[in-house]
């Protein structure tokens, strides 16, 4: 690995095509530190796996480096207490604005679930496309995780018990969020969200 570590970071304006730069690597390390000692709900998997997956989906569906970085940091305000000002200072105003828009609350304890989710859905409905892609990638990874866990012998239907809302409430939230994302935004990741949600509702 030492060869990689010694390779100098290129400035963003000098990157070859199809390459994320030093900011992305810094954001990956920062996200790993932010979510240190946090696990995914219910399954004990290191939390950072989720934000890496979200950043990957953002890239796979055409997001730029700022959006991929926002994918890495999208839960840092809500779940790790990082401020928008710190994200702006480290990674710029665009990343900070996307992460803020992905955050449904920074209050602790979190306000009541249904009203908080309704407000977040309304906020996402009015959000610009660069924000919507990161929110969509977050929800897609959450749906993919649930769908896979439903098929796992070690989890199955008990997957629903890890959510604050029971199965019906969780399905309402995913459906409402997908409709809000699709409002004024015609994107292929929305097709994938709908397909994944449809596969869940058959369980
Ligand atoms: Mn998330």
PDB file of C-alpha atoms and ligand atoms in Angstrom:
ATOM      1  CA  UNK A   1       0.000   0.000   0.000  1.00  0.00           C
ATOM      2  CA  UNK A   2       2.926   2.347   0.542  1.00  0.00           C
ATOM      3  CA  UNK A   3       3.147   3.154  -3.161  1.00  0.00           C
ATOM      4  CA  UNK A   4      -0.391   4.508  -3.107  1.00  0.00           C
ATOM      5  CA  UNK A   5       0.235   6.610  -0.038  1.00  0.00           C
ATOM      6  CA  UNK A   6       3.278   8.158  -1.646  1.00  0.00           C
ATOM      7  CA  UNK A   7       1.432   9.140  -4.805  1.00  0.00           C
ATOM      8  CA  UNK A   8       0.935  12.916  -4.614  1.00  0.00           C
ATOM      9  CA  UNK A   9      -2.604  14.310  -4.604  1.00  0.00           C
ATOM     10  CA  UNK A  10      -3.468  16.166  -7.799  1.00  0.00           C
ATOM     11  CA  UNK A  11      -5.257  19.501  -7.714  1.00  0.00           C
ATOM     12  CA  UNK A  12      -8.901  19.180  -8.753  1.00  0.00           C
ATOM     13  CA  UNK A  13      -8.404  21.120 -12.016  1.00  0.00           C
ATOM     14  CA  UNK A  14      -5.683  18.660 -13.115  1.00  0.00           C
ATOM     15  CA  UNK A  15      -7.543  15.384 -12.605  1.00  0.00           C
ATOM     16  CA  UNK A  16      -7.725  12.835 -15.393  1.00  0.00           C
ATOM     17  CA  UNK A  17     -11.221  11.878 -16.544  1.00  0.00           C
ATOM     18  CA  UNK A  18     -13.124   9.396 -14.364  1.00  0.00           C
ATOM     19  CA  UNK A  19     -11.112  10.255 -11.281  1.00  0.00           C
ATOM     20  CA  UNK A  20     -12.050  11.583  -7.883  1.00  0.00           C
ATOM     21  CA  UNK A  21      -9.400  13.754  -6.300  1.00  0.00           C
ATOM     22  CA  UNK A  22      -7.822  14.344  -2.928  1.00  0.00           C
ATOM     23  CA  UNK A  23     -11.004  15.982  -1.591  1.00  0.00           C
ATOM     24  CA  UNK A  24     -12.863  12.712  -2.087  1.00  0.00           C
ATOM     25  CA  UNK A  25     -10.149  10.769  -0.260  1.00  0.00           C
ATOM     26  CA  UNK A  26     -10.229  13.330   2.556  1.00  0.00           C
ATOM     27  CA  UNK A  27     -14.018  13.064   2.756  1.00  0.00           C
ATOM     28  CA  UNK A  28     -13.796   9.272   2.950  1.00  0.00           C
ATOM     29  CA  UNK A  29     -11.377   9.498   5.866  1.00  0.00           C
ATOM     30  CA  UNK A  30     -13.477  12.224   7.502  1.00  0.00           C
ATOM     31  CA  UNK A  31     -16.680  10.178   7.153  1.00  0.00           C
ATOM     32  CA  UNK A  32     -14.927   7.123   8.580  1.00  0.00           C
ATOM     33  CA  UNK A  33     -13.887   9.167  11.603  1.00  0.00           C
ATOM     34  CA  UNK A  34     -17.324  10.822  11.965  1.00  0.00           C
ATOM     35  CA  UNK A  35     -19.129   7.481  12.118  1.00  0.00           C
ATOM     36  CA  UNK A  36     -16.498   5.744  14.229  1.00  0.00           C
ATOM     37  CA  UNK A  37     -18.109   3.291  16.668  1.00  0.00           C
ATOM     38  CA  UNK A  38     -21.537   3.678  14.986  1.00  0.00           C
ATOM     39  CA  UNK A  39     -23.350   0.651  13.585  1.00  0.00           C
ATOM     40  CA  UNK A  40     -26.162   0.334  11.072  1.00  0.00           C
ATOM     41  CA  UNK A  41     -29.536  -0.107  12.743  1.00  0.00           C
ATOM     42  CA  UNK A  42     -30.203  -3.667  13.772  1.00  0.00           C
ATOM     43  CA  UNK A  43     -27.357  -5.501  12.092  1.00  0.00           C
ATOM     44  CA  UNK A  44     -24.179  -4.219  13.709  1.00  0.00           C
ATOM     45  CA  UNK A  45     -22.476  -3.454  10.409  1.00  0.00           C
ATOM     46  CA  UNK A  46     -20.054  -0.487  10.567  1.00  0.00           C
ATOM     47  CA  UNK A  47     -22.041   2.647   9.665  1.00  0.00           C
ATOM     48  CA  UNK A  48     -19.443   3.851   7.180  1.00  0.00           C
ATOM     49  CA  UNK A  49     -20.463   1.009   4.815  1.00  0.00           C
ATOM     50  CA  UNK A  50     -23.744   2.891   4.215  1.00  0.00           C
ATOM     51  CA  UNK A  51     -22.179   6.217   3.288  1.00  0.00           C
ATOM     52  CA  UNK A  52     -19.634   4.494   1.003  1.00  0.00           C
ATOM     53  CA  UNK A  53     -22.522   2.719  -0.751  1.00  0.00           C
ATOM     54  CA  UNK A  54     -24.444   5.997  -1.110  1.00  0.00           C
ATOM     55  CA  UNK A  55     -21.406   7.733  -2.624  1.00  0.00           C
ATOM     56  CA  UNK A  56     -21.039   4.804  -5.065  1.00  0.00           C
ATOM     57  CA  UNK A  57     -24.692   5.038  -6.131  1.00  0.00           C
ATOM     58  CA  UNK A  58     -24.336   8.810  -6.600  1.00  0.00           C
ATOM     59  CA  UNK A  59     -21.377   8.159  -8.929  1.00  0.00           C
ATOM     60  CA  UNK A  60     -23.119   5.310 -10.750  1.00  0.00           C
ATOM     61  CA  UNK A  61     -26.121   7.527 -11.502  1.00  0.00           C
ATOM     62  CA  UNK A  62     -24.038  10.390 -12.870  1.00  0.00           C
ATOM     63  CA  UNK A  63     -23.261  12.600  -9.889  1.00  0.00           C
ATOM     64  CA  UNK A  64     -20.124  14.751  -9.851  1.00  0.00           C
ATOM     65  CA  UNK A  65     -17.370  14.743  -7.240  1.00  0.00           C
ATOM     66  CA  UNK A  66     -19.138  17.263  -4.988  1.00  0.00           C
ATOM     67  CA  UNK A  67     -22.249  15.091  -4.971  1.00  0.00           C
ATOM     68  CA  UNK A  68     -20.193  11.944  -4.276  1.00  0.00           C
ATOM     69  CA  UNK A  69     -18.510  13.734  -1.369  1.00  0.00           C
ATOM     70  CA  UNK A  70     -21.937  14.817  -0.115  1.00  0.00           C
ATOM     71  CA  UNK A  71     -22.923  11.141  -0.302  1.00  0.00           C
ATOM     72  CA  UNK A  72     -20.043  10.288   2.022  1.00  0.00           C
ATOM     73  CA  UNK A  73     -21.075  13.045   4.424  1.00  0.00           C
ATOM     74  CA  UNK A  74     -24.873  12.961   4.097  1.00  0.00           C
ATOM     75  CA  UNK A  75     -25.436  11.613   7.634  1.00  0.00           C
ATOM     76  CA  UNK A  76     -22.591  13.518   9.315  1.00  0.00           C
ATOM     77  CA  UNK A  77     -24.791  16.378  10.557  1.00  0.00           C
ATOM     78  CA  UNK A  78     -27.758  14.253  11.622  1.00  0.00           C
ATOM     79  CA  UNK A  79     -25.905  11.333  13.186  1.00  0.00           C
ATOM     80  CA  UNK A  80     -22.422  12.595  14.026  1.00  0.00           C
ATOM     81  CA  UNK A  81     -23.003  16.190  15.171  1.00  0.00           C
ATOM     82  CA  UNK A  82     -20.871  17.798  12.453  1.00  0.00           C
ATOM     83  CA  UNK A  83     -21.975  21.357  11.580  1.00  0.00           C
ATOM     84  CA  UNK A  84     -22.707  22.737   8.122  1.00  0.00           C
ATOM     85  CA  UNK A  85     -20.012  25.358   8.760  1.00  0.00           C
ATOM     86  CA  UNK A  86     -17.380  22.667   9.310  1.00  0.00           C
ATOM     87  CA  UNK A  87     -18.413  20.816   6.147  1.00  0.00           C
ATOM     88  CA  UNK A  88     -18.284  24.085   4.176  1.00  0.00           C
ATOM     89  CA  UNK A  89     -14.851  24.903   5.531  1.00  0.00           C
ATOM     90  CA  UNK A  90     -13.461  21.459   4.662  1.00  0.00           C
ATOM     91  CA  UNK A  91     -15.296  20.626   1.431  1.00  0.00           C
ATOM     92  CA  UNK A  92     -16.975  23.780   0.139  1.00  0.00           C
ATOM     93  CA  UNK A  93     -20.385  25.431   0.055  1.00  0.00           C
ATOM     94  CA  UNK A  94     -21.970  23.092  -2.513  1.00  0.00           C
ATOM     95  CA  UNK A  95     -21.207  19.974  -0.467  1.00  0.00           C
ATOM     96  CA  UNK A  96     -22.431  21.687   2.715  1.00  0.00           C
ATOM     97  CA  UNK A  97     -25.703  22.731   1.080  1.00  0.00           C
ATOM     98  CA  UNK A  98     -26.389  19.184  -0.145  1.00  0.00           C
ATOM     99  CA  UNK A  99     -25.617  17.641   3.246  1.00  0.00           C
ATOM    100  CA  UNK A 100     -27.873  20.182   4.963  1.00  0.00           C
ATOM    101  CA  UNK A 101     -30.709  19.286   2.605  1.00  0.00           C
ATOM    102  CA  UNK A 102     -30.204  15.569   3.338  1.00  0.00           C
ATOM    103  CA  UNK A 103     -30.529  16.196   7.078  1.00  0.00           C
ATOM    104  CA  UNK A 104     -34.018  15.751   8.494  1.00  0.00           C
ATOM    105  CA  UNK A 105     -33.131  17.021  11.965  1.00  0.00           C
ATOM    106  CA  UNK A 106     -30.111  17.925  14.089  1.00  0.00           C
ATOM    107  CA  UNK A 107     -32.187  17.949  17.292  1.00  0.00           C
ATOM    108  CA  UNK A 108     -31.568  15.383  20.029  1.00  0.00           C
ATOM    109  CA  UNK A 109     -33.730  13.669  20.950  1.00  0.00           C
ATOM    110  CA  UNK A 110     -35.211  13.670  17.466  1.00  0.00           C
ATOM    111  CA  UNK A 111     -38.742  15.186  17.199  1.00  0.00           C
ATOM    112  CA  UNK A 112     -41.719  12.801  16.693  1.00  0.00           C
ATOM    113  CA  UNK A 113     -41.230  10.531  13.690  1.00  0.00           C
ATOM    114  CA  UNK A 114     -44.269  11.138  11.432  1.00  0.00           C
ATOM    115  CA  UNK A 115     -44.278  14.973  11.530  1.00  0.00           C
ATOM    116  CA  UNK A 116     -40.512  15.057  11.097  1.00  0.00           C
ATOM    117  CA  UNK A 117     -40.645  12.771   8.067  1.00  0.00           C
ATOM    118  CA  UNK A 118     -43.538  14.728   6.499  1.00  0.00           C
ATOM    119  CA  UNK A 119     -41.537  17.952   6.823  1.00  0.00           C
ATOM    120  CA  UNK A 120     -38.430  16.302   5.363  1.00  0.00           C
ATOM    121  CA  UNK A 121     -40.401  14.915   2.405  1.00  0.00           C
ATOM    122  CA  UNK A 122     -41.833  18.407   1.687  1.00  0.00           C
ATOM    123  CA  UNK A 123     -38.335  19.873   1.832  1.00  0.00           C
ATOM    124  CA  UNK A 124     -36.933  17.263  -0.555  1.00  0.00           C
ATOM    125  CA  UNK A 125     -39.847  17.834  -2.991  1.00  0.00           C
ATOM    126  CA  UNK A 126     -38.705  21.452  -3.462  1.00  0.00           C
ATOM    127  CA  UNK A 127     -34.974  20.664  -3.537  1.00  0.00           C
ATOM    128  CA  UNK A 128     -32.755  21.115  -6.627  1.00  0.00           C
ATOM    129  CA  UNK A 129     -31.657  18.118  -8.713  1.00  0.00           C
ATOM    130  CA  UNK A 130     -28.122  17.968  -7.265  1.00  0.00           C
ATOM    131  CA  UNK A 131     -29.646  17.456  -3.817  1.00  0.00           C
ATOM    132  CA  UNK A 132     -32.270  14.996  -5.049  1.00  0.00           C
ATOM    133  CA  UNK A 133     -29.665  12.623  -6.472  1.00  0.00           C
ATOM    134  CA  UNK A 134     -27.926  12.265  -3.086  1.00  0.00           C
ATOM    135  CA  UNK A 135     -31.244  11.826  -1.221  1.00  0.00           C
ATOM    136  CA  UNK A 136     -32.313   9.256  -3.824  1.00  0.00           C
ATOM    137  CA  UNK A 137     -29.048   7.314  -3.426  1.00  0.00           C
ATOM    138  CA  UNK A 138     -29.518   7.288   0.362  1.00  0.00           C
ATOM    139  CA  UNK A 139     -33.055   5.924   0.087  1.00  0.00           C
ATOM    140  CA  UNK A 140     -32.036   3.426  -2.597  1.00  0.00           C
ATOM    141  CA  UNK A 141     -29.292   1.972  -0.432  1.00  0.00           C
ATOM    142  CA  UNK A 142     -31.679   1.758   2.529  1.00  0.00           C
ATOM    143  CA  UNK A 143     -34.244  -0.071   0.364  1.00  0.00           C
ATOM    144  CA  UNK A 144     -31.562  -2.379  -1.072  1.00  0.00           C
ATOM    145  CA  UNK A 145     -30.407  -3.250   2.437  1.00  0.00           C
ATOM    146  CA  UNK A 146     -33.955  -4.068   3.575  1.00  0.00           C
ATOM    147  CA  UNK A 147     -34.647  -6.133   0.437  1.00  0.00           C
ATOM    148  CA  UNK A 148     -31.456  -8.138   0.860  1.00  0.00           C
ATOM    149  CA  UNK A 149     -31.974  -8.627   4.579  1.00  0.00           C
ATOM    150  CA  UNK A 150     -35.493  -9.934   3.959  1.00  0.00           C
ATOM    151  CA  UNK A 151     -33.890 -12.685   1.866  1.00  0.00           C
ATOM    152  CA  UNK A 152     -31.211 -13.472   4.426  1.00  0.00           C
ATOM    153  CA  UNK A 153     -31.799 -16.585   6.545  1.00  0.00           C
ATOM    154  CA  UNK A 154     -30.385 -14.778   9.565  1.00  0.00           C
ATOM    155  CA  UNK A 155     -32.785 -11.785   9.289  1.00  0.00           C
ATOM    156  CA  UNK A 156     -35.992 -12.302   7.251  1.00  0.00           C
ATOM    157  CA  UNK A 157     -39.142 -10.440   8.357  1.00  0.00           C
ATOM    158  CA  UNK A 158     -37.469  -9.342  11.587  1.00  0.00           C
ATOM    159  CA  UNK A 159     -35.834  -6.636   9.457  1.00  0.00           C
ATOM    160  CA  UNK A 160     -38.863  -4.398  10.073  1.00  0.00           C
ATOM    161  CA  UNK A 161     -38.267  -4.334  13.809  1.00  0.00           C
ATOM    162  CA  UNK A 162     -35.166  -2.192  13.337  1.00  0.00           C
ATOM    163  CA  UNK A 163     -37.213   0.813  12.157  1.00  0.00           C
ATOM    164  CA  UNK A 164     -38.810   3.461  14.390  1.00  0.00           C
ATOM    165  CA  UNK A 165     -42.020   3.038  12.404  1.00  0.00           C
ATOM    166  CA  UNK A 166     -43.431  -0.442  11.819  1.00  0.00           C
ATOM    167  CA  UNK A 167     -43.566  -1.986   8.328  1.00  0.00           C
ATOM    168  CA  UNK A 168     -46.540   0.079   7.078  1.00  0.00           C
ATOM    169  CA  UNK A 169     -45.070   3.365   8.278  1.00  0.00           C
ATOM    170  CA  UNK A 170     -41.696   2.604   6.744  1.00  0.00           C
ATOM    171  CA  UNK A 171     -43.310   1.707   3.421  1.00  0.00           C
ATOM    172  CA  UNK A 172     -45.350   4.948   3.539  1.00  0.00           C
ATOM    173  CA  UNK A 173     -42.182   6.955   4.080  1.00  0.00           C
ATOM    174  CA  UNK A 174     -40.308   5.354   1.190  1.00  0.00           C
ATOM    175  CA  UNK A 175     -43.294   5.833  -1.136  1.00  0.00           C
ATOM    176  CA  UNK A 176     -43.832   9.457  -0.130  1.00  0.00           C
ATOM    177  CA  UNK A 177     -40.136  10.193  -0.551  1.00  0.00           C
ATOM    178  CA  UNK A 178     -40.031   8.628  -4.012  1.00  0.00           C
ATOM    179  CA  UNK A 179     -43.064  10.709  -5.107  1.00  0.00           C
ATOM    180  CA  UNK A 180     -41.391  13.865  -3.751  1.00  0.00           C
ATOM    181  CA  UNK A 181     -38.133  13.085  -5.567  1.00  0.00           C
ATOM    182  CA  UNK A 182     -40.013  12.443  -8.835  1.00  0.00           C
ATOM    183  CA  UNK A 183     -41.865  15.775  -8.602  1.00  0.00           C
ATOM    184  CA  UNK A 184     -40.202  17.872 -11.338  1.00  0.00           C
ATOM    185  CA  UNK A 185     -37.205  15.519 -11.569  1.00  0.00           C
ATOM    186  CA  UNK A 186     -37.097  12.833 -14.272  1.00  0.00           C
ATOM    187  CA  UNK A 187     -34.198  10.555 -13.325  1.00  0.00           C
ATOM    188  CA  UNK A 188     -33.416   6.863 -13.805  1.00  0.00           C
ATOM    189  CA  UNK A 189     -32.561   6.351 -10.144  1.00  0.00           C
ATOM    190  CA  UNK A 190     -36.252   7.027  -9.393  1.00  0.00           C
ATOM    191  CA  UNK A 191     -37.168   4.048 -11.617  1.00  0.00           C
ATOM    192  CA  UNK A 192     -34.810   1.909  -9.557  1.00  0.00           C
ATOM    193  CA  UNK A 193     -36.308   3.210  -6.292  1.00  0.00           C
ATOM    194  CA  UNK A 194     -39.809   2.307  -7.495  1.00  0.00           C
ATOM    195  CA  UNK A 195     -38.680  -1.185  -8.563  1.00  0.00           C
ATOM    196  CA  UNK A 196     -36.970  -1.809  -5.243  1.00  0.00           C
ATOM    197  CA  UNK A 197     -39.981  -0.580  -3.250  1.00  0.00           C
ATOM    198  CA  UNK A 198     -42.320  -2.763  -5.333  1.00  0.00           C
ATOM    199  CA  UNK A 199     -40.197  -5.804  -4.515  1.00  0.00           C
ATOM    200  CA  UNK A 200     -40.502  -5.009  -0.809  1.00  0.00           C
ATOM    201  CA  UNK A 201     -44.260  -4.524  -0.762  1.00  0.00           C
ATOM    202  CA  UNK A 202     -44.672  -8.106  -2.011  1.00  0.00           C
ATOM    203  CA  UNK A 203     -43.158  -9.376   1.261  1.00  0.00           C
TER     204      UNK A 203
HETATM  205 MN1  LIG B   1     -28.287   7.701   5.179  1.00  0.00          MN
END
